[in-house]
Coordinates of C-alpha atoms in Angstrom, one line a residue:
M210 CA 16.4 -53.8 -12.7
K211 CA 17.0 -54.2 -16.5
L212 CA 18.7 -57.5 -17.6
K213 CA 21.6 -55.5 -19.1
E214 CA 22.3 -53.8 -15.8
L215 CA 22.3 -57.2 -14.0
L216 CA 24.9 -58.4 -16.5
R217 CA 27.2 -55.4 -16.0
G218 CA 30.8 -56.7 -15.8
I219 CA 29.9 -60.2 -17.1
D220 CA 31.3 -61.5 -20.4
V221 CA 28.3 -62.7 -22.5
L222 CA 29.1 -65.4 -25.1
S223 CA 25.7 -65.3 -26.8
A224 CA 22.2 -64.2 -26.1
T225 CA 18.6 -64.2 -27.4
A226 CA 17.0 -62.5 -24.4
D227 CA 15.9 -58.9 -24.6
M228 CA 18.5 -56.9 -22.6
D229 CA 15.9 -54.3 -21.7
L230 CA 13.8 -56.9 -19.9
E231 CA 12.8 -55.7 -16.4
I232 CA 13.9 -58.4 -14.0
P233 CA 12.3 -58.3 -10.5
N234 CA 14.3 -61.2 -8.9
I235 CA 16.8 -63.9 -9.5
S236 CA 16.4 -67.6 -8.8
Y237 CA 18.7 -70.6 -9.2
D238 CA 16.2 -73.2 -8.0
S239 CA 13.2 -74.0 -10.3
R240 CA 11.1 -74.8 -7.2
T241 CA 11.3 -71.2 -6.0
T242 CA 11.2 -69.5 -9.5
R243 CA 8.5 -66.9 -9.8
P244 CA 7.1 -65.0 -12.9
G245 CA 9.6 -62.6 -14.3
D246 CA 12.7 -64.1 -12.7
L247 CA 16.0 -64.6 -14.3
F248 CA 16.7 -68.2 -13.7
V249 CA 20.4 -69.0 -13.4
A250 CA 21.3 -72.7 -14.4
M251 CA 24.4 -73.9 -12.6
T252 CA 26.3 -77.2 -12.8
G253 CA 26.2 -78.3 -9.2
F254 CA 28.3 -80.8 -7.2
A255 CA 25.5 -83.3 -7.4
V256 CA 22.9 -81.9 -9.9
D257 CA 23.0 -79.9 -13.2
G258 CA 20.7 -77.0 -13.0
H259 CA 20.4 -77.0 -16.8
G260 CA 18.1 -79.9 -16.5
F261 CA 15.6 -77.7 -14.7
I262 CA 15.4 -74.9 -17.2
G263 CA 12.0 -76.2 -18.5
K264 CA 10.5 -76.2 -15.0
A265 CA 11.8 -72.7 -14.4
L266 CA 10.2 -71.4 -17.7
A267 CA 7.0 -73.2 -16.8
A268 CA 7.0 -71.4 -13.4
G269 CA 7.3 -68.0 -15.2
A270 CA 11.0 -67.3 -15.7
A271 CA 11.5 -64.5 -18.1
A272 CA 15.0 -65.5 -19.2
V273 CA 17.7 -68.1 -18.5
L274 CA 21.4 -67.4 -17.6
C275 CA 23.3 -70.6 -18.5
E276 CA 26.5 -72.1 -19.7
K277 CA 24.9 -74.5 -22.2
I278 CA 22.5 -73.1 -24.8
P279 CA 19.0 -74.6 -24.0
Q280 CA 18.2 -77.6 -25.9
R281 CA 15.0 -79.7 -26.1
G282 CA 16.4 -82.3 -23.7
M283 CA 16.7 -79.6 -21.0
L284 CA 13.1 -78.4 -21.4
E285 CA 11.2 -80.9 -19.2
G286 CA 8.1 -79.1 -17.8
I287 CA 7.1 -77.1 -20.8
T288 CA 5.1 -78.5 -23.8
E289 CA 6.3 -76.2 -26.6
I290 CA 9.1 -73.8 -27.2
P291 CA 8.1 -70.2 -27.6
P292 CA 8.0 -68.9 -31.2
G293 CA 11.1 -66.7 -30.6
G294 CA 12.9 -69.6 -28.9
I295 CA 14.1 -69.8 -25.3
P296 CA 15.3 -66.4 -24.1
Y297 CA 18.8 -67.0 -22.8
V298 CA 22.1 -65.4 -21.9
Q299 CA 25.1 -67.8 -22.3
V300 CA 28.2 -67.3 -20.1
A301 CA 31.4 -69.3 -19.5
D302 CA 30.7 -69.9 -15.8
S303 CA 27.2 -69.5 -14.4
R304 CA 28.3 -69.8 -10.8
R305 CA 30.6 -66.8 -11.1
A306 CA 27.9 -65.0 -13.2
L307 CA 25.4 -65.6 -10.3
A308 CA 27.8 -64.0 -7.9
A309 CA 28.3 -61.0 -10.1
V310 CA 24.5 -60.7 -10.8
G311 CA 23.9 -60.7 -7.1
A312 CA 26.4 -58.0 -6.5
N313 CA 24.8 -55.9 -9.2
F314 CA 21.2 -56.6 -8.1
F315 CA 22.0 -55.5 -4.5
G316 CA 24.2 -52.6 -5.3
H317 CA 27.6 -54.1 -4.4
P318 CA 27.0 -54.0 -0.6
A319 CA 30.4 -55.5 0.4
D320 CA 32.2 -52.6 -1.2
S321 CA 30.8 -50.2 1.5
M322 CA 32.0 -52.3 4.5
T323 CA 35.3 -53.6 5.8
M324 CA 35.4 -57.4 5.0
V325 CA 37.2 -60.0 7.1
G326 CA 37.2 -63.7 6.0
V327 CA 38.3 -66.5 8.2
T328 CA 39.2 -69.9 6.6
G329 CA 40.7 -73.1 8.0
T330 CA 39.5 -76.5 9.3
N331 CA 39.0 -75.7 12.9
G332 CA 38.6 -72.4 14.9
K333 CA 36.7 -70.3 12.4
T334 CA 33.6 -69.8 14.5
T335 CA 35.5 -68.8 17.7
T336 CA 37.8 -66.5 15.7
T337 CA 34.8 -64.6 14.2
Y338 CA 33.0 -64.2 17.5
L339 CA 36.2 -63.0 19.3
L340 CA 37.1 -60.5 16.4
K341 CA 33.5 -59.2 16.4
A342 CA 33.7 -58.6 20.1
I343 CA 36.9 -56.6 19.7
L344 CA 35.6 -54.4 16.8
E345 CA 32.4 -53.7 18.8
Q346 CA 34.2 -52.8 22.0
E347 CA 37.1 -50.9 20.6
L348 CA 35.8 -49.3 17.5
G349 CA 32.1 -48.9 18.5
A350 CA 31.4 -50.7 15.2
R351 CA 28.2 -52.4 14.2
V352 CA 29.4 -55.7 13.0
G353 CA 27.8 -58.3 10.7
L354 CA 28.8 -61.9 11.4
I355 CA 28.3 -64.9 9.1
G356 CA 29.2 -68.4 10.1
T357 CA 28.4 -71.9 11.2
N358 CA 26.5 -71.1 14.4
Q359 CA 24.3 -68.3 13.1
N360 CA 24.4 -65.1 11.2
M361 CA 24.2 -61.8 13.1
I362 CA 23.6 -58.2 12.4
G363 CA 25.0 -56.5 15.5
G364 CA 23.0 -58.3 18.2
E365 CA 20.3 -59.6 16.0
V366 CA 20.5 -63.3 15.2
I367 CA 19.6 -64.7 11.8
P368 CA 19.5 -68.5 11.5
T369 CA 21.8 -70.2 8.9
E370 CA 21.9 -73.4 7.0
R371 CA 25.4 -73.3 5.6
T372 CA 28.7 -71.9 6.9
T373 CA 28.8 -69.7 3.8
P374 CA 25.5 -69.1 2.0
E375 CA 25.0 -69.4 -1.9
S376 CA 26.4 -66.3 -3.6
F377 CA 23.0 -64.6 -4.3
E378 CA 21.8 -65.1 -0.7
L379 CA 25.2 -63.9 0.6
Q380 CA 24.8 -60.7 -1.4
R381 CA 21.3 -60.3 0.0
L382 CA 22.8 -60.7 3.6
F383 CA 25.5 -58.2 2.8
A384 CA 22.8 -55.7 1.7
Q385 CA 20.9 -56.3 5.0
M386 CA 24.0 -55.6 6.9
R387 CA 24.8 -52.5 4.9
D388 CA 21.3 -51.2 5.3
A389 CA 21.4 -51.9 9.1
G390 CA 24.5 -49.7 9.4
C391 CA 27.2 -52.3 9.6
S392 CA 30.7 -50.9 9.0
H393 CA 32.5 -54.4 9.3
V394 CA 31.6 -58.0 8.3
V395 CA 33.4 -60.9 9.9
M396 CA 32.6 -64.1 8.1
E397 CA 33.7 -67.8 8.0
V398 CA 34.7 -68.7 4.5
S399 CA 34.4 -72.4 3.9
S400 CA 36.5 -74.4 1.3
H401 CA 33.1 -75.3 -0.4
A402 CA 32.3 -71.6 -0.7
L403 CA 35.7 -70.8 -2.2
A404 CA 35.7 -73.8 -4.6
L405 CA 32.1 -73.2 -5.7
D406 CA 32.5 -69.4 -6.2
R407 CA 30.0 -68.4 -3.5
V408 CA 32.3 -65.5 -2.5
Y409 CA 33.5 -64.8 -6.1
G410 CA 34.1 -61.0 -6.4
V411 CA 34.2 -60.2 -2.7
H412 CA 37.3 -58.4 -1.7
Y413 CA 38.5 -58.7 1.9
A414 CA 40.5 -56.3 3.8
V415 CA 41.8 -59.1 6.0
G416 CA 42.0 -63.0 5.3
I417 CA 42.7 -65.3 8.3
F418 CA 44.0 -68.8 8.1
T419 CA 43.6 -71.0 11.2
N420 CA 44.9 -74.4 10.3
L421 CA 44.4 -77.3 7.9
T422 CA 43.7 -80.9 9.0
Q423 CA 41.7 -83.7 7.4
D424 CA 38.0 -82.9 6.6
H425 CA 35.7 -82.6 3.6
L426 CA 37.8 -85.0 1.5
D427 CA 34.4 -86.4 0.2
F428 CA 34.3 -83.2 -1.8
H429 CA 38.0 -82.1 -2.3
K430 CA 39.4 -85.7 -2.6
T431 CA 42.9 -84.7 -1.6
M432 CA 44.5 -82.5 1.1
E433 CA 46.3 -80.6 -1.6
A434 CA 42.9 -79.7 -3.4
Y435 CA 41.5 -78.9 0.0
C436 CA 44.4 -76.5 0.7
D437 CA 44.2 -75.0 -2.7
A438 CA 40.6 -74.1 -2.2
K439 CA 41.4 -72.3 1.1
A440 CA 44.3 -70.5 -0.8
L441 CA 41.8 -68.7 -3.0
L442 CA 40.9 -66.3 -0.1
F443 CA 44.5 -65.0 0.0
R444 CA 44.4 -64.1 -3.6
N445 CA 41.6 -61.6 -2.9
C446 CA 42.5 -59.8 0.3
D447 CA 44.8 -56.9 1.3
D448 CA 46.4 -58.6 4.5
G449 CA 46.7 -62.3 5.1
V450 CA 47.0 -63.3 8.8
C451 CA 48.4 -66.9 8.8
N452 CA 49.5 -69.6 11.2
A453 CA 53.2 -70.0 10.8
D454 CA 53.1 -73.3 12.8
D455 CA 50.8 -75.0 10.3
P456 CA 52.7 -77.1 7.7
W457 CA 50.2 -76.2 4.9
T458 CA 50.8 -72.5 5.2
P459 CA 53.7 -72.3 2.6
R460 CA 51.5 -74.0 0.0
L461 CA 48.5 -71.8 0.9
L462 CA 50.4 -68.7 0.2
E463 CA 52.3 -69.8 -3.0
N464 CA 50.1 -67.6 -5.2
A465 CA 48.9 -65.1 -2.6
A466 CA 48.6 -61.5 -3.6
C467 CA 48.3 -60.1 -0.1
R468 CA 50.6 -58.7 2.4
K469 CA 51.5 -61.5 4.9
F470 CA 51.5 -61.4 8.7
F471 CA 52.3 -64.5 10.6
Y472 CA 51.4 -65.7 14.2
A473 CA 52.7 -68.7 16.0
E474 CA 53.4 -70.4 19.3
H475 CA 56.6 -72.1 18.2
A476 CA 57.9 -70.8 14.9
D477 CA 59.4 -67.3 14.3
A478 CA 56.5 -65.0 13.5
D479 CA 55.3 -61.3 13.6
L480 CA 53.2 -62.2 16.7
R481 CA 54.0 -65.0 19.1
A482 CA 52.6 -66.5 22.3
E483 CA 55.0 -66.9 25.2
D484 CA 54.6 -67.9 28.8
V485 CA 51.4 -70.0 28.0
E486 CA 49.1 -70.9 30.9
L487 CA 46.3 -73.4 30.4
A488 CA 43.6 -73.7 33.0
A489 CA 40.2 -75.3 33.4
D490 CA 38.4 -72.1 32.6
H491 CA 40.8 -69.9 30.6
V492 CA 44.0 -69.6 28.7
A493 CA 46.6 -66.9 29.3
F494 CA 49.9 -66.0 27.5
T495 CA 52.1 -63.1 26.7
A496 CA 51.6 -61.8 23.1
V497 CA 54.9 -60.7 21.8
T498 CA 55.7 -58.5 18.7
A499 CA 58.9 -56.8 17.8
E500 CA 57.7 -53.7 19.7
K501 CA 55.8 -54.9 22.7
K502 CA 54.8 -57.6 25.1
I503 CA 51.1 -57.7 26.3
P504 CA 49.5 -60.1 28.7
V505 CA 46.4 -61.8 27.3
R506 CA 43.7 -63.9 28.9
V507 CA 40.6 -65.5 27.2
N508 CA 37.9 -67.1 29.3
I509 CA 37.7 -70.2 27.0
P510 CA 39.8 -73.3 27.9
G511 CA 42.0 -75.4 25.6
G512 CA 45.4 -75.2 24.1
F513 CA 43.9 -74.5 20.6
M514 CA 42.6 -71.3 22.0
I515 CA 46.2 -69.9 21.9
Y516 CA 45.9 -70.0 18.1
N517 CA 42.3 -68.8 18.0
T518 CA 43.4 -65.8 20.0
L519 CA 46.6 -65.1 18.2
D520 CA 44.8 -64.9 14.8
V521 CA 42.3 -62.5 16.2
L522 CA 45.0 -60.2 17.7
G523 CA 46.8 -60.3 14.4
A524 CA 43.7 -59.4 12.4
A525 CA 42.9 -56.6 14.8
L526 CA 46.4 -55.2 14.4
M527 CA 45.8 -55.2 10.6
L528 CA 42.6 -53.2 11.2
G529 CA 44.4 -50.6 13.3
I530 CA 43.5 -51.8 16.8
P531 CA 46.5 -51.9 19.2
L532 CA 47.4 -55.0 20.8
E533 CA 46.7 -53.9 24.4
K534 CA 43.2 -52.7 23.4
S535 CA 42.4 -56.0 21.9
A536 CA 43.7 -57.9 25.0
D537 CA 41.4 -55.7 27.1
A538 CA 38.4 -56.6 25.0
L539 CA 39.2 -60.3 24.9
A540 CA 39.2 -60.5 28.7
R541 CA 35.6 -59.4 28.7
V542 CA 34.3 -61.9 26.0
P543 CA 31.9 -64.6 27.2
H544 CA 32.0 -68.2 26.1
V545 CA 31.1 -69.2 22.5
K546 CA 28.2 -71.6 22.3
G547 CA 29.1 -75.1 21.4
R548 CA 32.8 -74.6 21.9
V549 CA 34.0 -76.3 25.1
E550 CA 30.7 -75.3 26.6
V551 CA 29.9 -76.3 30.1
V552 CA 26.4 -77.8 30.5
P553 CA 24.9 -77.3 34.0
T554 CA 24.7 -80.5 36.0
P555 CA 23.6 -79.2 39.5
G556 CA 24.3 -81.6 42.3
K557 CA 26.3 -84.0 40.2
P558 CA 30.0 -84.7 40.9
Y559 CA 30.9 -84.9 37.1
T560 CA 31.1 -82.3 34.4
V561 CA 29.4 -82.3 30.9
L562 CA 30.9 -80.3 28.1
I563 CA 29.6 -79.8 24.5
D564 CA 32.0 -79.2 21.6
Y565 CA 31.7 -79.1 17.8
A566 CA 34.8 -81.4 17.3
H567 CA 33.9 -83.5 14.3
S568 CA 37.2 -84.0 12.7
P569 CA 40.3 -86.0 13.9
D570 CA 42.2 -82.8 14.7
G571 CA 39.2 -81.2 16.4
L572 CA 38.7 -84.3 18.5
E573 CA 42.3 -84.4 19.5
N574 CA 42.4 -80.7 20.4
V575 CA 39.3 -80.8 22.8
L576 CA 40.2 -84.1 24.4
T577 CA 43.8 -83.1 25.0
S578 CA 42.6 -79.8 26.5
V579 CA 40.1 -81.7 28.8
K580 CA 42.8 -84.2 29.8
G581 CA 44.8 -81.2 31.1
F582 CA 42.3 -80.3 33.7
A583 CA 40.0 -83.3 34.3
K584 CA 40.3 -84.6 37.8
G585 CA 38.8 -87.9 36.9
R586 CA 38.3 -89.7 33.5
T587 CA 37.9 -88.0 30.2
I588 CA 34.9 -89.7 28.6
A589 CA 34.6 -89.0 24.8
L590 CA 31.1 -89.4 23.3
F591 CA 31.3 -89.0 19.5
G592 CA 30.2 -90.3 16.1
C593 CA 30.8 -89.4 12.5
G594 CA 28.5 -87.7 10.0
G595 CA 26.9 -89.8 7.2
D596 CA 27.6 -89.0 3.5
R597 CA 30.9 -87.4 4.3
D598 CA 34.6 -88.5 4.2
K599 CA 34.7 -92.1 5.4
T600 CA 38.5 -92.2 5.8
K601 CA 38.4 -90.0 8.9
R602 CA 36.2 -92.5 10.8
P603 CA 38.8 -94.9 12.0
K604 CA 41.1 -92.0 12.7
M605 CA 38.4 -90.4 15.0
G606 CA 38.3 -93.8 16.8
R607 CA 42.0 -93.9 17.1
V608 CA 42.2 -90.3 18.5
A609 CA 39.6 -91.2 21.1
A610 CA 41.5 -94.4 22.0
E611 CA 44.8 -92.6 22.4
I612 CA 43.6 -89.6 24.4
A613 CA 40.3 -90.4 26.2
D614 CA 40.0 -92.8 29.2
F615 CA 36.7 -94.1 28.0
A616 CA 34.8 -93.8 24.6
V617 CA 31.1 -93.9 23.9
V618 CA 30.6 -94.4 20.2
T619 CA 27.2 -93.2 18.9
T620 CA 25.4 -91.5 16.0
D621 CA 26.0 -87.9 14.7
N622 CA 23.9 -86.7 11.7
P623 CA 23.8 -90.1 9.8
R624 CA 22.0 -88.4 6.8
T625 CA 21.3 -91.2 4.4
E626 CA 23.6 -93.7 5.8
K627 CA 22.8 -96.4 8.3
P628 CA 24.2 -95.4 11.8
A629 CA 25.4 -99.0 12.4
D630 CA 27.5 -98.8 9.1
I631 CA 29.1 -95.6 10.2
I632 CA 29.9 -96.9 13.6
A633 CA 31.4 -100.0 12.0
D634 CA 33.8 -97.7 10.1
I635 CA 34.8 -96.0 13.4
L636 CA 35.4 -99.1 15.5
P637 CA 38.7 -100.4 13.8
G638 CA 40.4 -97.3 15.3
L639 CA 39.4 -98.4 18.8
E640 CA 39.9 -102.1 18.5
G641 CA 43.1 -103.6 19.7
T642 CA 43.7 -100.6 22.1
S643 CA 43.6 -100.7 25.9
T644 CA 41.0 -97.9 26.0
P645 CA 37.5 -99.3 27.0
Y646 CA 34.6 -98.3 24.9
V647 CA 30.8 -99.0 24.4
V648 CA 28.6 -98.6 21.5
V649 CA 25.2 -96.9 22.0
E650 CA 23.7 -96.3 18.6
D651 CA 20.9 -93.8 19.8
R652 CA 22.6 -90.5 20.7
V653 CA 20.1 -89.6 23.4
E654 CA 20.5 -93.1 25.0
A655 CA 24.3 -92.7 24.7
I656 CA 24.2 -89.5 26.7
H657 CA 22.1 -91.1 29.3
W658 CA 24.4 -94.0 29.5
A659 CA 27.5 -91.7 29.9
M660 CA 25.7 -89.8 32.7
D661 CA 24.7 -93.0 34.5
H662 CA 28.2 -94.3 34.4
A663 CA 30.2 -91.1 35.2
E664 CA 32.1 -91.1 38.4
A665 CA 33.2 -88.1 40.6
G666 CA 35.6 -85.8 38.8
D667 CA 34.9 -87.3 35.3
V668 CA 34.4 -85.0 32.4
I669 CA 32.0 -86.2 29.7
V670 CA 32.7 -84.5 26.4
L671 CA 29.8 -84.6 24.0
C672 CA 31.7 -84.3 20.6
G673 CA 30.4 -83.2 17.2
K674 CA 27.1 -81.4 17.7
G675 CA 28.4 -78.1 19.3
H676 CA 25.9 -75.4 18.4
E677 CA 23.7 -77.8 16.4
T678 CA 20.2 -78.4 17.8
Y679 CA 19.2 -81.2 15.5
Q680 CA 20.0 -84.7 14.2
E681 CA 19.8 -85.0 10.4
V682 CA 18.3 -88.3 9.1
N683 CA 17.3 -88.9 5.5
H684 CA 17.4 -85.2 4.7
V685 CA 15.1 -84.3 7.6
K686 CA 16.4 -82.4 10.6
H687 CA 14.9 -83.7 13.8
H688 CA 15.2 -81.4 17.0
M689 CA 17.8 -82.6 19.4
D690 CA 19.5 -80.1 21.7
E691 CA 22.0 -81.8 24.0
R692 CA 21.6 -79.2 26.6
E693 CA 17.9 -80.0 26.8
I694 CA 18.7 -83.8 26.9
V695 CA 21.0 -83.4 29.9
A696 CA 18.7 -81.1 31.7
A697 CA 15.7 -83.4 31.1
Y698 CA 17.5 -86.4 32.3
L699 CA 18.6 -84.7 35.5
N700 CA 15.1 -83.5 36.1
A701 CA 13.7 -87.0 35.7
E702 CA 16.0 -88.2 38.4
K703 CA 14.4 -85.8 40.9

């Protein structure tokens, strides 16, 4: 594609590059740049891509898309400047330009599909899976899914590294989905993706807001900034389906351009849950609108599932699917991996659950749910991620102390921090409480310890990993699947 075609719709401030250059590919990482590429230099959260312009040119980049006109100090990797100077295109915002270039390169694939975006602290993954199931069952649609667990095209699974990929990769994924015949895309839209313009230019038929609780403050710094990042989704969708029980919803919608549809369990709303029933293996309630009352049952336990179901029912209504049809589909949906997932423990009198809870609110939700059906003790095994918001660590400890009957404090993706330092930040939340706890730094040993000390009727909740099958240490992901750990330990006892 010619450079001028890639730049369609982008305001160019200045340029020396030949607009008739034929560009075979786009890169934004000098390590993956190939001859002929357009290299996009972005100012990142931790690194400024302008410092890698020289390496990209040395790798064969034909031109540079940038915010800063290339200077000699940016040209590490090349020995001399070409006679005609560095071929560049200067724009005001190279992140947004990358998103626009990606859409142009792949032929604006999102425009040919019905897009649904889900944002919020907790519940995004479950919401996307439930809505995907309704669309497939009731519309016969082929649905693309993008999220934390994995990406999917229909039933095909595509591994993922981020909740929302970088904009160019996201456009590539949209193109795959379009070419595979997808009519709908249901995707998690993280606050990072919104703040960093990974979804810039993508228009959504429906935007869904689940809730807002403390998380990612290492990036956003304040809850207000975190909320404002989420709010960007509702300036670029037709219908916004929002949680009326969440105190952040009014701020989220202050500058929203969409039609608003509210769901709630307690507040007045367009869609409400009444006659709520919580059980060990499901939730049930009556979904109430101004026109009808429909019984709903979902085979996933936990009080938080009321909201995860209401938002899906609301989104389906916005997409033209009647409430009763959605309820029928939800009753047939299997469990979502890593969300209150039961791990087989044949012959044992205790239960092991895996859940992705990694924030104070997420931990509170799952432990409260388990307390509602556990016949014995609720044992919380958890840690906190390294290189992330440190202020939530003692709060996680406090939540465990207030709800669980016993806590096992351990490691969860320490990244570049020392596990002992992270645990030391958690413990003040547990100290001085009546809840007993133990520290077992190695997570595998911690799981073994919990299983060894579990009693009849106890429920061990392995919190934080959920769908993840790795432990990240010093930028390396080491395989660690908690399902395998539990199974292997039980087999070793035989």
